[in-house]
Every structure is written in C-alpha cells, then in structure tokens.
Short mmCIF file of C-alpha atoms in Angstrom, two decimals:
data_model
loop_
_atom_site.label_atom_id
_atom_site.label_comp_id
_atom_site.label_asym_id
_atom_site.label_seq_id
_atom_site.Cartn_x
_atom_site.Cartn_y
_atom_site.Cartn_z
CA UNK A 1 -11.35 -46.44 24.19
CA UNK A 2 -10.16 -43.40 26.11
CA UNK A 3 -11.44 -41.13 23.37
CA UNK A 4 -14.86 -42.73 23.55
CA UNK A 5 -14.95 -42.31 27.34
CA UNK A 6 -13.94 -38.66 27.11
CA UNK A 7 -16.53 -38.09 24.38
CA UNK A 8 -19.22 -39.66 26.50
CA UNK A 9 -18.19 -37.57 29.50
CA UNK A 10 -18.31 -34.37 27.44
CA UNK A 11 -21.74 -35.33 26.13
CA UNK A 12 -22.99 -35.93 29.67
CA UNK A 13 -21.53 -32.61 30.84
CA UNK A 14 -23.14 -30.72 27.95
CA UNK A 15 -26.47 -32.33 28.73
CA UNK A 16 -26.18 -31.40 32.39
CA UNK A 17 -25.25 -27.81 31.46
CA UNK A 18 -28.19 -27.60 29.06
CA UNK A 19 -30.50 -28.76 31.84
CA UNK A 20 -29.32 -25.98 34.23
CA UNK A 21 -31.32 -22.73 34.47
CA UNK A 22 -29.91 -19.40 33.20
CA UNK A 23 -28.89 -17.86 36.63
CA UNK A 24 -26.89 -20.96 37.54
CA UNK A 25 -25.23 -20.92 34.13
CA UNK A 26 -24.24 -17.25 34.62
CA UNK A 27 -22.84 -17.98 38.08
CA UNK A 28 -20.96 -21.00 36.69
CA UNK A 29 -19.51 -18.84 33.87
CA UNK A 30 -18.35 -16.18 36.37
CA UNK A 31 -16.80 -18.80 38.62
CA UNK A 32 -15.04 -20.41 35.65
CA UNK A 33 -13.76 -17.00 34.44
CA UNK A 34 -12.40 -16.20 37.89
CA UNK A 35 -10.70 -19.60 38.13
CA UNK A 36 -9.31 -19.12 34.61
CA UNK A 37 -7.81 -15.69 35.50
CA UNK A 38 -6.16 -17.21 38.60
CA UNK A 39 -4.78 -20.06 36.50
CA UNK A 40 -3.43 -17.56 33.96
CA UNK A 41 -1.58 -15.65 36.69
CA UNK A 42 -0.19 -18.91 38.10
CA UNK A 43 0.83 -20.07 34.62
CA UNK A 44 2.68 -16.83 33.91
CA UNK A 45 4.51 -17.07 37.23
CA UNK A 46 5.39 -20.75 36.63
CA UNK A 47 6.62 -20.01 33.09
CA UNK A 48 8.80 -17.20 34.41
CA UNK A 49 10.25 -19.43 37.10
CA UNK A 50 10.68 -22.31 34.58
CA UNK A 51 12.61 -20.07 32.18
CA UNK A 52 14.97 -19.02 34.98
CA UNK A 53 15.73 -22.53 36.19
CA UNK A 54 18.18 -25.00 34.68
CA UNK A 55 16.93 -28.52 33.70
CA UNK A 56 18.65 -30.33 36.57
CA UNK A 57 17.29 -27.85 39.11
CA UNK A 58 13.83 -28.26 37.61
CA UNK A 59 13.99 -32.08 37.85
CA UNK A 60 15.24 -31.97 41.44
CA UNK A 61 12.51 -29.52 42.33
CA UNK A 62 9.64 -31.47 40.71
CA UNK A 63 10.60 -35.04 41.76
CA UNK A 64 9.54 -34.83 45.47
CA UNK A 65 5.90 -35.16 46.40
CA UNK A 66 4.65 -36.31 42.97
CA UNK A 67 2.05 -38.62 44.48
CA UNK A 68 0.67 -35.97 46.84
CA UNK A 69 0.23 -33.48 44.02
CA UNK A 70 -2.67 -35.41 42.47
CA UNK A 71 -4.65 -35.15 45.70
CA UNK A 72 -4.02 -31.43 46.15
CA UNK A 73 -4.84 -30.63 42.57
CA UNK A 74 -7.97 -32.74 42.78
CA UNK A 75 -9.11 -30.64 45.74
CA UNK A 76 -8.47 -27.30 44.02
CA UNK A 77 -10.09 -28.21 40.64
CA UNK A 78 -13.82 -27.84 39.92
CA UNK A 79 -16.17 -30.69 40.67
CA UNK A 80 -16.86 -31.73 37.07
CA UNK A 81 -13.65 -33.10 35.53
CA UNK A 82 -13.03 -35.96 33.13
CA UNK A 83 -10.95 -39.02 33.97
CA UNK A 84 -8.40 -38.26 31.29
CA UNK A 85 -7.86 -34.73 32.62
CA UNK A 86 -7.50 -36.05 36.18
CA UNK A 87 -4.95 -38.57 34.95
CA UNK A 88 -2.97 -35.82 33.21
CA UNK A 89 -3.04 -33.64 36.35
CA UNK A 90 -1.81 -36.58 38.38
CA UNK A 91 1.44 -36.49 36.43
CA UNK A 92 2.01 -32.74 35.79
CA UNK A 93 0.35 -31.06 38.79
CA UNK A 94 2.17 -29.22 41.64
CA UNK A 95 1.41 -29.35 45.31
CA UNK A 96 0.25 -26.34 47.30
CA UNK A 97 3.61 -26.26 49.10
CA UNK A 98 5.46 -26.19 45.77
CA UNK A 99 3.23 -23.40 44.51
CA UNK A 100 3.80 -21.52 47.75
CA UNK A 101 7.58 -21.97 47.40
CA UNK A 102 7.50 -20.72 43.82
CA UNK A 103 5.38 -17.71 44.73
CA UNK A 104 7.64 -16.95 47.71
CA UNK A 105 10.76 -17.14 45.52
CA UNK A 106 9.14 -14.93 42.92
CA UNK A 107 8.14 -12.46 45.65
CA UNK A 108 11.67 -12.43 47.09
CA UNK A 109 13.16 -11.88 43.64
CA UNK A 110 10.72 -9.07 42.98
CA UNK A 111 11.58 -7.47 46.34
CA UNK A 112 15.28 -7.75 45.51
CA UNK A 113 14.66 -6.13 42.13
CA UNK A 114 12.63 -3.37 43.76
CA UNK A 115 15.36 -2.81 46.37
CA UNK A 116 18.01 -2.77 43.67
CA UNK A 117 15.99 -0.36 41.55
CA UNK A 118 15.44 1.78 44.61
CA UNK A 119 19.16 1.85 45.39
CA UNK A 120 20.01 2.67 41.77
CA UNK A 121 17.38 5.40 41.73
CA UNK A 122 18.69 6.87 44.98
CA UNK A 123 22.25 6.82 43.65
CA UNK A 124 21.09 8.51 40.45
CA UNK A 125 19.18 11.09 42.48
CA UNK A 126 22.24 11.71 44.66
CA UNK A 127 24.39 12.11 41.55
CA UNK A 128 21.88 14.55 40.08
CA UNK A 129 21.73 16.44 43.37
CA UNK A 130 25.52 16.65 43.45
CA UNK A 131 25.53 17.88 39.84
CA UNK A 132 22.85 20.45 40.68
CA UNK A 133 24.77 21.63 43.75
CA UNK A 134 27.94 21.90 41.70
CA UNK A 135 26.04 23.81 39.00
CA UNK A 136 24.54 26.10 41.65
CA UNK A 137 27.99 26.78 43.12
CA UNK A 138 29.40 27.35 39.64
CA UNK A 139 26.54 29.68 38.77
CA UNK A 140 27.06 31.60 42.03
CA UNK A 141 30.75 31.99 41.19
CA UNK A 142 29.86 33.18 37.68
CA UNK A 143 27.34 35.69 39.03
CA UNK A 144 29.88 36.93 41.56
CA UNK A 145 32.50 37.30 38.82
CA UNK A 146 29.98 39.13 36.63
CA UNK A 147 29.09 41.49 39.47
CA UNK A 148 32.76 42.17 40.21
CA UNK A 149 33.49 42.72 36.51
CA UNK A 150 30.54 45.12 36.16
CA UNK A 151 31.52 46.95 39.32
CA UNK A 152 35.26 47.20 38.66
CA UNK A 153 35.43 47.44 34.86
CA UNK A 154 32.13 48.22 33.14
CA UNK A 155 31.27 51.20 35.33
CA UNK A 156 34.78 52.63 34.95
CA UNK A 157 34.71 52.17 31.17
CA UNK A 158 31.28 53.79 30.92
CA UNK A 159 32.55 56.80 32.90
CA UNK A 160 35.88 57.11 31.04
CA UNK A 161 35.34 55.99 27.47
CA UNK A 162 38.48 55.67 25.34
CA UNK A 163 40.83 56.30 28.25
CA UNK A 164 44.02 54.37 28.76
CA UNK A 165 43.20 53.71 32.43
CA UNK A 166 40.08 51.70 31.55
CA UNK A 167 42.06 49.53 29.11
CA UNK A 168 44.75 48.94 31.70
CA UNK A 169 42.12 47.94 34.24
CA UNK A 170 40.63 45.42 31.83
CA UNK A 171 44.07 43.93 31.12
CA UNK A 172 44.91 43.84 34.81
CA UNK A 173 41.60 42.16 35.59
CA UNK A 174 42.21 39.50 32.93
CA UNK A 175 45.77 38.92 34.20
CA UNK A 176 44.48 38.51 37.77
CA UNK A 177 41.91 35.99 36.58
CA UNK A 178 44.58 34.07 34.66
CA UNK A 179 46.85 34.04 37.70
CA UNK A 180 43.96 32.83 39.85
CA UNK A 181 43.21 30.02 37.40
CA UNK A 182 46.88 29.05 37.23
CA UNK A 183 47.03 28.94 41.01
CA UNK A 184 43.87 26.84 41.16
CA UNK A 185 45.25 24.51 38.49
CA UNK A 186 48.50 24.12 40.42
CA UNK A 187 46.56 23.45 43.59
CA UNK A 188 44.45 20.77 41.91
CA UNK A 189 47.58 19.23 40.37
CA UNK A 190 49.23 19.00 43.78
CA UNK A 191 46.08 17.47 45.23
CA UNK A 192 45.96 14.96 42.37
CA UNK A 193 49.60 14.03 42.98
CA UNK A 194 48.93 13.52 46.67
CA UNK A 195 45.92 11.32 45.85
CA UNK A 196 48.04 9.29 43.43
CA UNK A 197 50.68 8.80 46.14
CA UNK A 198 47.98 7.75 48.59
CA UNK A 199 46.57 5.34 46.02
CA UNK A 200 50.01 3.79 45.49
CA UNK A 201 50.43 3.38 49.25
CA UNK A 202 47.08 1.65 49.53
CA UNK A 203 47.90 -0.62 46.61
CA UNK A 204 51.23 -1.55 48.24
CA UNK A 205 49.47 -2.26 51.53
CA UNK A 206 46.89 -4.42 49.78
CA UNK A 207 49.66 -6.28 47.91
CA UNK A 208 51.53 -6.88 51.15
CA UNK A 209 48.40 -8.22 52.81
CA UNK A 210 47.78 -10.54 49.89
CA UNK A 211 51.36 -11.80 50.06
CA UNK A 212 51.09 -12.35 53.79
CA UNK A 213 47.84 -14.27 53.36
CA UNK A 214 45.72 -11.62 55.01
CA UNK A 215 43.61 -10.99 51.97
CA UNK A 216 39.88 -10.88 52.40
CA UNK A 217 37.96 -14.09 51.84
CA UNK A 218 34.67 -14.34 50.03
CA UNK A 219 32.76 -14.65 53.30
CA UNK A 220 34.40 -11.52 54.70
CA UNK A 221 33.70 -9.71 51.47
CA UNK A 222 30.04 -10.71 51.62
CA UNK A 223 29.93 -9.64 55.27
CA UNK A 224 31.41 -6.28 54.32
CA UNK A 225 28.87 -5.96 51.52
CA UNK A 226 26.06 -6.68 53.97
CA UNK A 227 27.46 -4.18 56.46
CA UNK A 228 27.89 -1.65 53.69
CA UNK A 229 24.27 -2.16 52.63
CA UNK A 230 23.17 -1.75 56.24
CA UNK A 231 25.20 1.43 56.61
CA UNK A 232 23.77 2.73 53.33
CA UNK A 233 20.29 2.04 54.62
CA UNK A 234 21.14 3.86 57.85
CA UNK A 235 22.57 6.76 55.84
CA UNK A 236 19.41 6.88 53.73
CA UNK A 237 17.33 6.77 56.85
CA UNK A 238 19.37 9.61 58.38
CA UNK A 239 19.03 11.57 55.14
CA UNK A 240 15.29 11.06 55.23
CA UNK A 241 15.25 12.13 58.87
CA UNK A 242 17.35 15.17 57.98
CA UNK A 243 14.98 16.04 55.14
CA UNK A 244 12.04 15.63 57.48
CA UNK A 245 13.78 17.82 60.05
CA UNK A 246 14.46 20.44 57.37
CA UNK A 247 10.81 20.38 56.37
CA UNK A 248 9.84 20.63 60.03
CA UNK A 249 12.25 23.54 60.52
CA UNK A 250 10.84 25.25 57.45
CA UNK A 251 7.30 24.81 58.69
CA UNK A 252 8.38 25.95 62.15
CA UNK A 253 9.98 29.07 60.68
CA UNK A 254 6.83 29.82 58.72
CA UNK A 255 4.73 29.36 61.84
CA UNK A 256 7.21 31.46 63.83
CA UNK A 257 7.06 34.25 61.24
CA UNK A 258 3.27 34.15 61.23
CA UNK A 259 3.20 34.29 65.04
CA UNK A 260 5.78 37.07 64.94
CA UNK A 261 3.58 39.08 62.59
CA UNK A 262 0.61 38.36 64.82
CA UNK A 263 2.67 39.48 67.85
CA UNK A 264 3.63 42.72 66.08
CA UNK A 265 0.00 43.35 65.17
CA UNK A 266 -1.06 42.53 68.73
CA UNK A 267 1.67 44.84 70.11
CA UNK A 268 0.53 47.68 67.85
CA UNK A 269 -3.10 47.05 68.82
CA UNK A 270 -2.05 46.91 72.50
CA UNK A 271 -0.22 50.24 72.17
CA UNK A 272 -3.30 51.80 70.56
CA UNK A 273 -5.50 50.34 73.30
CA UNK A 274 -3.14 51.57 76.04
CA UNK A 275 -3.19 55.05 74.50
CA UNK A 276 -6.97 54.92 74.29
CA UNK A 277 -7.17 53.67 77.88
CA UNK A 278 -4.90 56.49 79.12
CA UNK A 279 -7.00 59.08 77.25
CA UNK A 280 -10.18 57.62 78.67
CA UNK A 281 -8.64 57.58 82.15
CA UNK A 282 -7.78 61.27 81.81
CA UNK A 283 -11.29 61.98 80.56
CA UNK A 284 -12.68 59.96 83.50
CA UNK A 285 -10.54 61.89 86.00
CA UNK A 286 -11.66 65.16 84.44
CA UNK A 287 -15.27 64.03 84.63
CA UNK A 288 -14.75 63.03 88.28
CA UNK A 289 -13.30 66.47 89.08
CA UNK A 290 -16.17 68.14 87.26
CA UNK A 291 -18.58 65.84 89.08
CA UNK A 292 -17.08 66.90 92.42
CA UNK A 293 -17.39 70.59 91.47
CA UNK A 294 -20.93 70.08 90.25
CA UNK A 295 -21.72 68.22 93.47
CA UNK A 296 -20.32 71.12 95.51
CA UNK A 297 -22.29 73.66 93.45
CA UNK A 298 -25.37 71.47 93.81
CA UNK A 299 -24.85 71.39 97.58
CA UNK A 300 -24.48 75.20 97.66
CA UNK A 301 -27.50 75.68 95.42
CA UNK A 302 -29.41 73.26 97.59
CA UNK A 303 -28.52 75.32 100.68
CA UNK A 304 -29.46 78.58 98.95
CA UNK A 305 -32.67 77.00 97.69
CA UNK A 306 -33.42 75.79 101.18
CA UNK A 307 -32.73 79.26 102.58
CA UNK A 308 -34.91 80.89 99.95
CA UNK A 309 -37.65 78.37 100.58
CA UNK A 310 -37.35 79.16 104.30
CA UNK A 311 -37.58 82.86 103.59
CA UNK A 312 -40.49 82.26 101.26
CA UNK A 313 -42.22 80.24 103.93
CA UNK A 314 -41.53 82.93 106.55
CA UNK A 315 -42.66 85.83 104.32
CA UNK A 316 -45.93 87.53 105.28
CA UNK A 317 -47.80 89.99 103.02
CA UNK A 318 -48.28 93.43 104.74
CA UNK A 319 -51.81 95.02 105.00
CA UNK A 320 -53.10 97.38 102.27
CA UNK A 321 -53.28 100.50 104.48
CA UNK A 322 -49.62 100.15 105.38
CA UNK A 323 -48.75 99.77 101.71
CA UNK A 324 -50.77 102.94 100.83
CA UNK A 325 -49.09 104.93 103.63
CA UNK A 326 -45.65 103.80 102.51
CA UNK A 327 -46.53 104.71 98.92
CA UNK A 328 -47.65 108.21 100.01
CA UNK A 329 -44.49 108.62 102.05
CA UNK A 330 -42.39 107.61 99.04
CA UNK A 331 -44.23 110.16 96.87
CA UNK A 332 -43.65 112.90 99.47
CA UNK A 333 -39.97 112.01 99.63
CA UNK A 334 -39.67 112.14 95.85
CA UNK A 335 -41.38 115.60 95.79
CA UNK A 336 -39.03 116.86 98.52
CA UNK A 337 -36.06 115.51 96.48
CA UNK A 338 -37.23 117.40 93.41
CA UNK A 339 -37.71 120.61 95.51
CA UNK A 340 -34.23 120.31 96.97
CA UNK A 341 -32.75 119.65 93.58
CA UNK A 342 -34.35 122.88 92.30
CA UNK A 343 -33.01 124.76 95.27
CA UNK A 344 -29.55 123.42 94.61
CA UNK A 345 -29.75 124.55 91.00
CA UNK A 346 -30.78 128.05 92.09
CA UNK A 347 -27.98 128.17 94.65
CA UNK A 348 -25.46 127.09 91.99
CA UNK A 349 -26.70 129.83 89.66
CA UNK A 350 -26.36 132.41 92.46
CA UNK A 351 -22.89 131.14 93.24
CA UNK A 352 -21.86 131.51 89.63
CA UNK A 353 -23.17 135.12 89.55
CA UNK A 354 -21.34 135.89 92.77
CA UNK A 355 -18.14 134.41 91.36
CA UNK A 356 -18.41 136.52 88.22
CA UNK A 357 -18.95 139.63 90.34
CA UNK A 358 -16.02 138.72 92.54
CA UNK A 359 -13.84 138.18 89.54
CA UNK A 360 -14.78 141.62 88.22
CA UNK A 361 -13.95 143.14 91.61
CA UNK A 362 -10.60 141.45 91.65
CA UNK A 363 -9.81 142.63 88.13
CA UNK A 364 -10.77 146.22 89.04
CA UNK A 365 -8.66 146.17 92.15
CA UNK A 366 -5.69 144.86 90.21
CA UNK A 367 -6.07 147.67 87.70
CA UNK A 368 -6.08 150.28 90.44
#
C-alpha cells in the first residue's frame, strides 16, 4: 500500500514538473543542486562526528528532542516531499540545535588542530632557527680558524718552503688546537657532571615531595599546562613584537641612511651655494665701488659739460676785419721771426770766425 502511495506521489510530481515552463525548471534545478551541496557538506560533517563518537555517546546525544526534530526538518526541506520520506525524516532527522552543536564541536576541534599544528610548526621553526644559528656560529668559527691558519701558517710556509721553522709552526699550531679541544672537552664534561648532580638533586626533591604527599594533582598539572600555554603565547607574541621592532628598526635605519645621504648632498649643495653667494657678493661690492666711481666721474663730466656748454653759450664770433688784422699781424710776426733767425745765424757764423782767429792768436802768442 505504501509503495502504491509513493508511486502515485512520484507520478503526480513528475506530471507537475512536466507542466512547469523551462525557466522555472532551471531555477528549481539550481535550487535543488544548492540544497544538495549543503546536504553533502552536512553529511560529511555528521559522518566525521559519528566516526569519532562511541555508541553510548551517540545514543545519549540522539535521544533528546526526537519529536521536535520532525518539525524542524519539515521546515528546512523543500515543499514537495512524499509521505514516506517525511515519515523516515521523523525518525532519523536532527534538530537545528543538534546540528549547531555538532558544527560548533567540529569547529572547536578544527581550531584545536590548527592551534596544535601552529604550535608544532613554531617549535619546528624555532628548532630550525636554533640549528641555523648554531651552524652560523660554527661556520664563523671555521672561517676564523681558516683565516688564522692562512695568516700564521700558509703565508710562512709560502715564504720559507722546506724550512724546519715552517714545519715546527704547523706542529705547534696542531698541538695548540688539540690542547684547546681537550680543554673544551674537559669543560663540557665538568658542565655535564654538574647538570647530572643538579638532575639528581631535583629528582630527590621530587621524590621527597611525593613521599610527603605534596605531589602535584591532575588539576594542578592542567593548571600549569594552561599557564604554560599562556606564557608560550605571550612569548610568541613578544617574539612577534621583537621581530616587528627589528623590521621597524631596519626600515628606520634605511630611512636614516637615506636622509643622511640627502643631508650630505644638501650640505655639499649648501657649501657650493654659500661659495657662489660669497663670490657674487664680492662681485656686487666691486660693482658698487665701480658704480660709485662712475657716478663721481659722471658728476665731474657733467660739471665740465655744463661749464663747456656755458662757455659755448657765452662765446661770440669776432668781426671779419678784426680777424684779417690779427692774421696780418701774425704774418708780420712770423716774418720778423724768420729775419731774426737769419740774423742769429749770421751772428753765430761771425762768432765762430772770431773764435778761430782768437785761437790762432793764442797759439801764436804761446809760440813766441
């Protein structure tokens, strides 16, 4: 009977779907696909939770609110649903609160896994960083030893090949290194012994506390674990802050260096500008002095020009008759000068003849 009812319902649904237009069918298919993907995600989450739970926990979790589940599932399902399917959901469905609890538990577990993975990753990173730091220190020691060996031994051997001194230096260097390693080994052995003694003391103290009933309880241990986790989180936070501060310091140093270079460039440019300004000031002072001298000369020339203009304005042209008379007088004076010059020449010639005669007279008188 139930099969016939379900068959009739399916036939009615198929007829209704066949009567719908194509756009509504496409929208219905998309809605059904979306609901199916959501149901798949929920099913995977429920299967995962079901596999984790024990049977008694599952029964105790599913028993409450069985009657309310049918109503909630009826509200969340599509409108078209057969009676047999509704009856099945009435028995196996979960309420919204139960789904929410399951999702919340799954979310908490996932957060715990993420936190655990994060802590493991941070511990691995810290271990790798410690290994890298140790390798860097070891490599620095090796480089330092290589440099010392090259400086103390290789250079000496290259200068004195085949000499006994170079061989002795090599042997002495190897002996010093062996002594250093022996001393380091002894130091580490003593430190190991002291740590063993400290470990024994702590074990004795712990044994005494256990005998006296002062051992830690489970609650105290959990409290310590919680405090330890909190301190680890604080340490991680401080490490992140320190890393951020280091990055900030690095950026600040880069900015400081850039500003320092800019300051040096600005200082050099300022020195060049100051030199240029001083040269231009000197040129300006020189130009001012020259301007003062030129102004003085201009004033003098202006006075002379004014005087000459005054003279030119006061000048009067003499009459022609006066000019002719002065010209005739000048000609007469020039003729008189020429006459007197001729007379002087004649007088000089007479004087020379008289001197010659006088000289002859003197010579004759001296002879007598």
